[in-house]
Amino acid sequence: MRRKNLKGSLAVFPGSFDPITNGHLDIVDRGLGVFDRVRMTILMNPEKQPLFSVEERVAIIRETFRGDPRVEVDTFTGLLVDYAEKVGASVIIRGIRAISDFEYEFQMALMNRRLNPQIETVFMMPAESYSYVSSRLVKEVFQLGGRVSDLVPPVVEKRLSEKCGTPLKPGRARRKK
Ligand code: PNS
């Protein structure tokens, strides 16, 4: 079995991150438990119509992890494995929330392995409380007037409010059990 020295290790965590959610933050945190540095890298995809531009997403991630040099942010085009090789990362991190994520992730991981067997995909599971959280649902809920403050970092909520012209909802007091 090939063994990798994890000292000084860099893992890339690719995605659309439109926008990042607390589920993504949870995965970054878990990634830092295993690797020295995690680089969130945003796919520049001209075919997608994102809510936040790539520049805005980079700025959001920078602000969220400001002060933590272990978390980096970047963008990429083309093949992910080529990007990973170029930046010296031998690991790709992907989060799996539920079995429904698995088929697509499994296909991508095997395709990436075929393209470059030196790069390993590592799946990480976020905390159960984030298993239903996705960027798509966060945007939908916010745009329809729902509260997302427990689901995204504060900077995302602020940016959503600016982008959609909707005032922030005051936090609801938790019901006593
Ligand atoms: O957050 P997402 O949208 O699920 O992220 C998907 C992403 C960016 C990881 C995936 O689309 C990707 O890696 N695209 C780069 C193109 C590529 O390398 N394709 C071949 C591997 S299947």
PDB file of C-alpha atoms and ligand atoms in Angstrom:
ATOM      1  CA  MET A   1       0.000   0.000   0.000  1.00  0.00           C
ATOM      2  CA  ARG A   2       1.255   3.476  -0.876  1.00  0.00           C
ATOM      3  CA  ARG A   3       1.752   5.596   2.200  1.00  0.00           C
ATOM      4  CA  LYS A   4       1.683   9.345   2.069  1.00  0.00           C
ATOM      5  CA  ASN A   5       3.479  11.657   4.425  1.00  0.00           C
ATOM      6  CA  LEU A   6       0.832  14.087   5.600  1.00  0.00           C
ATOM      7  CA  LYS A   7       3.312  16.623   6.998  1.00  0.00           C
ATOM      8  CA  GLY A   8       2.957  19.849   5.053  1.00  0.00           C
ATOM      9  CA  SER A   9       0.007  18.287   3.260  1.00  0.00           C
ATOM     10  CA  LEU A  10      -2.350  20.277   1.096  1.00  0.00           C
ATOM     11  CA  ALA A  11      -5.848  19.105   0.210  1.00  0.00           C
ATOM     12  CA  VAL A  12      -8.057  20.823  -2.315  1.00  0.00           C
ATOM     13  CA  PHE A  13     -11.740  21.182  -1.564  1.00  0.00           C
ATOM     14  CA  PRO A  14     -13.403  22.020  -4.892  1.00  0.00           C
ATOM     15  CA  GLY A  15     -16.931  23.199  -5.470  1.00  0.00           C
ATOM     16  CA  SER A  16     -19.283  25.893  -6.654  1.00  0.00           C
ATOM     17  CA  PHE A  17     -19.710  27.352  -3.158  1.00  0.00           C
ATOM     18  CA  ASP A  18     -22.581  29.571  -4.324  1.00  0.00           C
ATOM     19  CA  PRO A  19     -22.592  30.405  -1.442  1.00  0.00           C
ATOM     20  CA  ILE A  20     -20.669  28.502   1.225  1.00  0.00           C
ATOM     21  CA  THR A  21     -22.793  27.005   3.982  1.00  0.00           C
ATOM     22  CA  ASN A  22     -22.056  25.836   7.494  1.00  0.00           C
ATOM     23  CA  GLY A  23     -21.885  22.341   5.998  1.00  0.00           C
ATOM     24  CA  HIS A  24     -18.881  23.426   3.904  1.00  0.00           C
ATOM     25  CA  LEU A  25     -17.307  25.008   7.000  1.00  0.00           C
ATOM     26  CA  ASP A  26     -17.767  21.749   8.853  1.00  0.00           C
ATOM     27  CA  ILE A  27     -15.971  19.871   6.057  1.00  0.00           C
ATOM     28  CA  VAL A  28     -13.085  22.382   6.054  1.00  0.00           C
ATOM     29  CA  ASP A  29     -12.774  21.906   9.798  1.00  0.00           C
ATOM     30  CA  ARG A  30     -12.673  18.139   9.447  1.00  0.00           C
ATOM     31  CA  GLY A  31     -10.186  18.465   6.591  1.00  0.00           C
ATOM     32  CA  LEU A  32      -7.883  20.493   8.829  1.00  0.00           C
ATOM     33  CA  GLY A  33      -8.012  17.644  11.335  1.00  0.00           C
ATOM     34  CA  VAL A  34      -6.234  15.474   8.775  1.00  0.00           C
ATOM     35  CA  PHE A  35      -4.323  17.808   6.447  1.00  0.00           C
ATOM     36  CA  ASP A  36      -2.151  20.826   7.208  1.00  0.00           C
ATOM     37  CA  ARG A  37      -3.846  23.105   4.702  1.00  0.00           C
ATOM     38  CA  VAL A  38      -7.160  23.069   2.898  1.00  0.00           C
ATOM     39  CA  ARG A  39      -7.586  25.067  -0.276  1.00  0.00           C
ATOM     40  CA  MET A  40     -11.163  25.798  -1.256  1.00  0.00           C
ATOM     41  CA  THR A  41     -11.161  26.140  -5.007  1.00  0.00           C
ATOM     42  CA  ILE A  42     -14.092  27.465  -6.963  1.00  0.00           C
ATOM     43  CA  LEU A  43     -14.883  26.111 -10.415  1.00  0.00           C
ATOM     44  CA  MET A  44     -15.218  28.938 -12.941  1.00  0.00           C
ATOM     45  CA  ASN A  45     -18.065  27.567 -15.009  1.00  0.00           C
ATOM     46  CA  PRO A  46     -19.405  29.938 -17.694  1.00  0.00           C
ATOM     47  CA  GLU A  47     -22.354  27.604 -18.268  1.00  0.00           C
ATOM     48  CA  LYS A  48     -23.755  28.120 -14.769  1.00  0.00           C
ATOM     49  CA  GLN A  49     -25.701  31.191 -13.704  1.00  0.00           C
ATOM     50  CA  PRO A  50     -24.551  31.659 -10.123  1.00  0.00           C
ATOM     51  CA  LEU A  51     -26.124  34.046  -7.633  1.00  0.00           C
ATOM     52  CA  PHE A  52     -22.696  35.273  -6.519  1.00  0.00           C
ATOM     53  CA  SER A  53     -19.917  36.007  -8.994  1.00  0.00           C
ATOM     54  CA  VAL A  54     -16.656  34.110  -8.618  1.00  0.00           C
ATOM     55  CA  GLU A  55     -15.050  37.259  -7.161  1.00  0.00           C
ATOM     56  CA  GLU A  56     -17.852  37.577  -4.605  1.00  0.00           C
ATOM     57  CA  ARG A  57     -17.524  33.921  -3.619  1.00  0.00           C
ATOM     58  CA  VAL A  58     -13.777  34.287  -3.196  1.00  0.00           C
ATOM     59  CA  ALA A  59     -14.324  37.386  -1.031  1.00  0.00           C
ATOM     60  CA  ILE A  60     -16.944  35.597   1.099  1.00  0.00           C
ATOM     61  CA  ILE A  61     -14.626  32.654   1.739  1.00  0.00           C
ATOM     62  CA  ARG A  62     -11.691  34.980   2.520  1.00  0.00           C
ATOM     63  CA  GLU A  63     -13.771  36.898   5.020  1.00  0.00           C
ATOM     64  CA  THR A  64     -15.130  33.741   6.618  1.00  0.00           C
ATOM     65  CA  PHE A  65     -11.670  32.266   7.233  1.00  0.00           C
ATOM     66  CA  ARG A  66      -9.831  35.543   7.822  1.00  0.00           C
ATOM     67  CA  GLY A  67      -7.030  34.962  10.311  1.00  0.00           C
ATOM     68  CA  ASP A  68      -6.674  31.245   9.601  1.00  0.00           C
ATOM     69  CA  PRO A  69      -3.677  30.749   7.291  1.00  0.00           C
ATOM     70  CA  ARG A  70      -4.475  27.032   6.984  1.00  0.00           C
ATOM     71  CA  VAL A  71      -7.482  27.798   4.787  1.00  0.00           C
ATOM     72  CA  GLU A  72      -6.791  29.144   1.305  1.00  0.00           C
ATOM     73  CA  VAL A  73      -9.106  30.107  -1.517  1.00  0.00           C
ATOM     74  CA  ASP A  74      -8.582  29.944  -5.244  1.00  0.00           C
ATOM     75  CA  THR A  75     -10.407  29.413  -8.547  1.00  0.00           C
ATOM     76  CA  PHE A  76      -9.858  26.936 -11.341  1.00  0.00           C
ATOM     77  CA  THR A  77     -10.929  26.026 -14.848  1.00  0.00           C
ATOM     78  CA  GLY A  78     -10.419  22.772 -16.710  1.00  0.00           C
ATOM     79  CA  LEU A  79      -9.785  19.448 -15.075  1.00  0.00           C
ATOM     80  CA  LEU A  80      -9.716  19.368 -11.301  1.00  0.00           C
ATOM     81  CA  VAL A  81      -6.919  16.783 -11.195  1.00  0.00           C
ATOM     82  CA  ASP A  82      -4.740  19.027 -13.376  1.00  0.00           C
ATOM     83  CA  TYR A  83      -5.346  21.880 -10.981  1.00  0.00           C
ATOM     84  CA  ALA A  84      -4.558  19.684  -7.962  1.00  0.00           C
ATOM     85  CA  GLU A  85      -1.321  18.478  -9.522  1.00  0.00           C
ATOM     86  CA  LYS A  86      -0.323  22.027 -10.466  1.00  0.00           C
ATOM     87  CA  VAL A  87      -0.694  23.287  -6.886  1.00  0.00           C
ATOM     88  CA  GLY A  88       0.980  20.241  -5.334  1.00  0.00           C
ATOM     89  CA  ALA A  89      -2.101  18.713  -3.701  1.00  0.00           C
ATOM     90  CA  SER A  90      -2.414  14.949  -3.674  1.00  0.00           C
ATOM     91  CA  VAL A  91      -5.860  14.879  -2.087  1.00  0.00           C
ATOM     92  CA  ILE A  92      -9.292  16.089  -3.156  1.00  0.00           C
ATOM     93  CA  ILE A  93     -11.830  16.471  -0.365  1.00  0.00           C
ATOM     94  CA  ARG A  94     -15.526  16.116  -1.065  1.00  0.00           C
ATOM     95  CA  GLY A  95     -18.365  16.167   1.420  1.00  0.00           C
ATOM     96  CA  ILE A  96     -21.045  13.497   1.371  1.00  0.00           C
ATOM     97  CA  ARG A  97     -24.257  14.409   3.157  1.00  0.00           C
ATOM     98  CA  ALA A  98     -26.421  11.466   2.258  1.00  0.00           C
ATOM     99  CA  ILE A  99     -26.507   8.325   0.136  1.00  0.00           C
ATOM    100  CA  SER A 100     -28.098  10.406  -2.615  1.00  0.00           C
ATOM    101  CA  ASP A 101     -24.813  12.338  -2.982  1.00  0.00           C
ATOM    102  CA  PHE A 102     -22.843   9.161  -3.251  1.00  0.00           C
ATOM    103  CA  GLU A 103     -23.488   8.011  -6.814  1.00  0.00           C
ATOM    104  CA  TYR A 104     -22.379  11.262  -8.428  1.00  0.00           C
ATOM    105  CA  GLU A 105     -19.413  11.631  -6.079  1.00  0.00           C
ATOM    106  CA  PHE A 106     -18.364   8.036  -6.671  1.00  0.00           C
ATOM    107  CA  GLN A 107     -18.421   8.550 -10.450  1.00  0.00           C
ATOM    108  CA  MET A 108     -16.390  11.748 -10.160  1.00  0.00           C
ATOM    109  CA  ALA A 109     -13.853  10.157  -7.819  1.00  0.00           C
ATOM    110  CA  LEU A 110     -13.325   7.186 -10.136  1.00  0.00           C
ATOM    111  CA  MET A 111     -13.056   9.411 -13.205  1.00  0.00           C
ATOM    112  CA  ASN A 112     -10.539  11.614 -11.408  1.00  0.00           C
ATOM    113  CA  ARG A 113      -8.560   8.522 -10.396  1.00  0.00           C
ATOM    114  CA  ARG A 114      -8.542   7.345 -13.990  1.00  0.00           C
ATOM    115  CA  LEU A 115      -7.304  10.764 -15.091  1.00  0.00           C
ATOM    116  CA  ASN A 116      -4.615  10.924 -12.418  1.00  0.00           C
ATOM    117  CA  PRO A 117      -4.074   7.915 -10.125  1.00  0.00           C
ATOM    118  CA  GLN A 118      -1.682   9.918  -7.916  1.00  0.00           C
ATOM    119  CA  ILE A 119      -4.532  12.039  -6.593  1.00  0.00           C
ATOM    120  CA  GLU A 120      -6.771  10.508  -3.986  1.00  0.00           C
ATOM    121  CA  THR A 121     -10.352  11.580  -3.254  1.00  0.00           C
ATOM    122  CA  VAL A 122     -11.286  11.623   0.419  1.00  0.00           C
ATOM    123  CA  PHE A 123     -14.971  11.757   1.356  1.00  0.00           C
ATOM    124  CA  MET A 124     -15.924  13.442   4.581  1.00  0.00           C
ATOM    125  CA  MET A 125     -19.311  13.500   6.265  1.00  0.00           C
ATOM    126  CA  PRO A 126     -20.519  16.742   7.800  1.00  0.00           C
ATOM    127  CA  ALA A 127     -22.284  16.783  11.156  1.00  0.00           C
ATOM    128  CA  GLU A 128     -25.762  15.278  10.929  1.00  0.00           C
ATOM    129  CA  SER A 129     -27.271  18.680  11.599  1.00  0.00           C
ATOM    130  CA  TYR A 130     -25.998  19.833   8.188  1.00  0.00           C
ATOM    131  CA  SER A 131     -27.048  16.737   6.269  1.00  0.00           C
ATOM    132  CA  TYR A 132     -29.959  18.579   4.630  1.00  0.00           C
ATOM    133  CA  VAL A 133     -28.159  21.883   4.017  1.00  0.00           C
ATOM    134  CA  SER A 134     -27.250  22.823   0.448  1.00  0.00           C
ATOM    135  CA  SER A 135     -26.339  26.096  -1.237  1.00  0.00           C
ATOM    136  CA  ARG A 136     -29.369  25.712  -3.494  1.00  0.00           C
ATOM    137  CA  LEU A 137     -31.833  25.361  -0.615  1.00  0.00           C
ATOM    138  CA  VAL A 138     -30.211  28.183   1.350  1.00  0.00           C
ATOM    139  CA  LYS A 139     -30.723  30.541  -1.618  1.00  0.00           C
ATOM    140  CA  GLU A 140     -34.294  29.375  -2.148  1.00  0.00           C
ATOM    141  CA  VAL A 141     -35.261  29.691   1.506  1.00  0.00           C
ATOM    142  CA  PHE A 142     -33.680  33.135   1.829  1.00  0.00           C
ATOM    143  CA  GLN A 143     -35.253  34.435  -1.388  1.00  0.00           C
ATOM    144  CA  LEU A 144     -38.660  33.262  -0.166  1.00  0.00           C
ATOM    145  CA  GLY A 145     -38.256  35.077   3.145  1.00  0.00           C
ATOM    146  CA  GLY A 146     -37.056  32.237   5.379  1.00  0.00           C
ATOM    147  CA  ARG A 147     -34.340  32.502   7.996  1.00  0.00           C
ATOM    148  CA  VAL A 148     -30.968  30.943   7.195  1.00  0.00           C
ATOM    149  CA  SER A 149     -28.853  32.279  10.035  1.00  0.00           C
ATOM    150  CA  ASP A 150     -28.160  28.843  11.513  1.00  0.00           C
ATOM    151  CA  LEU A 151     -27.171  27.457   8.129  1.00  0.00           C
ATOM    152  CA  VAL A 152     -24.569  29.904   6.808  1.00  0.00           C
ATOM    153  CA  PRO A 153     -21.801  32.072   8.255  1.00  0.00           C
ATOM    154  CA  PRO A 154     -22.885  35.667   9.093  1.00  0.00           C
ATOM    155  CA  VAL A 155     -21.078  37.152   6.076  1.00  0.00           C
ATOM    156  CA  VAL A 156     -23.165  35.001   3.727  1.00  0.00           C
ATOM    157  CA  GLU A 157     -26.406  36.096   5.340  1.00  0.00           C
ATOM    158  CA  LYS A 158     -25.316  39.721   5.000  1.00  0.00           C
ATOM    159  CA  ARG A 159     -24.327  39.261   1.354  1.00  0.00           C
ATOM    160  CA  LEU A 160     -27.594  37.445   0.601  1.00  0.00           C
ATOM    161  CA  SER A 161     -29.492  40.323   2.097  1.00  0.00           C
ATOM    162  CA  GLU A 162     -27.551  42.882   0.015  1.00  0.00           C
ATOM    163  CA  LYS A 163     -27.877  40.821  -3.162  1.00  0.00           C
ATOM    164  CA  CYS A 164     -31.593  40.150  -2.805  1.00  0.00           C
ATOM    165  CA  GLY A 165     -32.486  43.543  -1.289  1.00  0.00           C
ATOM    166  CA  THR A 166     -34.133  41.756   1.642  1.00  0.00           C
ATOM    167  CA  PRO A 167     -33.605  42.893   5.244  1.00  0.00           C
ATOM    168  CA  LEU A 168     -32.062  40.376   7.622  1.00  0.00           C
ATOM    169  CA  LYS A 169     -34.486  38.494   9.816  1.00  0.00           C
ATOM    170  CA  PRO A 170     -33.913  38.872  13.546  1.00  0.00           C
ATOM    171  CA  GLY A 171     -32.859  35.593  15.157  1.00  0.00           C
ATOM    172  CA  ARG A 172     -35.719  33.649  16.628  1.00  0.00           C
ATOM    173  CA  ALA A 173     -35.304  32.692  20.295  1.00  0.00           C
ATOM    174  CA  ARG A 174     -34.879  28.969  20.698  1.00  0.00           C
ATOM    175  CA  ARG A 175     -37.824  27.207  22.224  1.00  0.00           C
ATOM    176  CA  LYS A 176     -37.070  25.671  25.625  1.00  0.00           C
ATOM    177  CA  LYS A 177     -37.199  21.889  25.619  1.00  0.00           C
TER     178      LYS A 177
HETATM  179  O1  PNS B   1     -20.069  22.082  -5.726  1.00  0.00           O
HETATM  180  P1  PNS B   1     -20.200  21.255  -6.976  1.00  0.00           P
HETATM  181  O2  PNS B   1     -20.893  22.053  -8.051  1.00  0.00           O
HETATM  182  O3  PNS B   1     -20.854  19.924  -6.717  1.00  0.00           O
HETATM  183  O4  PNS B   1     -18.691  20.939  -7.498  1.00  0.00           O
HETATM  184  C1  PNS B   1     -18.466  20.145  -8.637  1.00  0.00           C
HETATM  185  C2  PNS B   1     -16.987  20.158  -9.053  1.00  0.00           C
HETATM  186  C3  PNS B   1     -16.479  21.573  -9.210  1.00  0.00           C
HETATM  187  C4  PNS B   1     -16.172  19.460  -7.985  1.00  0.00           C
HETATM  188  C5  PNS B   1     -16.864  19.362 -10.392  1.00  0.00           C
HETATM  189  O5  PNS B   1     -17.796  19.852 -11.300  1.00  0.00           O
HETATM  190  C6  PNS B   1     -15.485  19.431 -11.018  1.00  0.00           C
HETATM  191  O6  PNS B   1     -14.523  18.946 -10.460  1.00  0.00           O
HETATM  192  N1  PNS B   1     -15.383  20.061 -12.193  1.00  0.00           N
HETATM  193  C7  PNS B   1     -14.121  20.233 -12.895  1.00  0.00           C
HETATM  194  C8  PNS B   1     -14.110  19.503 -14.225  1.00  0.00           C
HETATM  195  C9  PNS B   1     -13.511  18.115 -14.088  1.00  0.00           C
HETATM  196  O7  PNS B   1     -12.431  17.927 -13.598  1.00  0.00           O
HETATM  197  N2  PNS B   1     -14.281  17.112 -14.588  1.00  0.00           N
HETATM  198  C10 PNS B   1     -13.853  15.728 -14.589  1.00  0.00           C
HETATM  199  C11 PNS B   1     -14.023  15.041 -13.250  1.00  0.00           C
HETATM  200  S1  PNS B   1     -15.509  14.203 -13.131  1.00  0.00           S
END
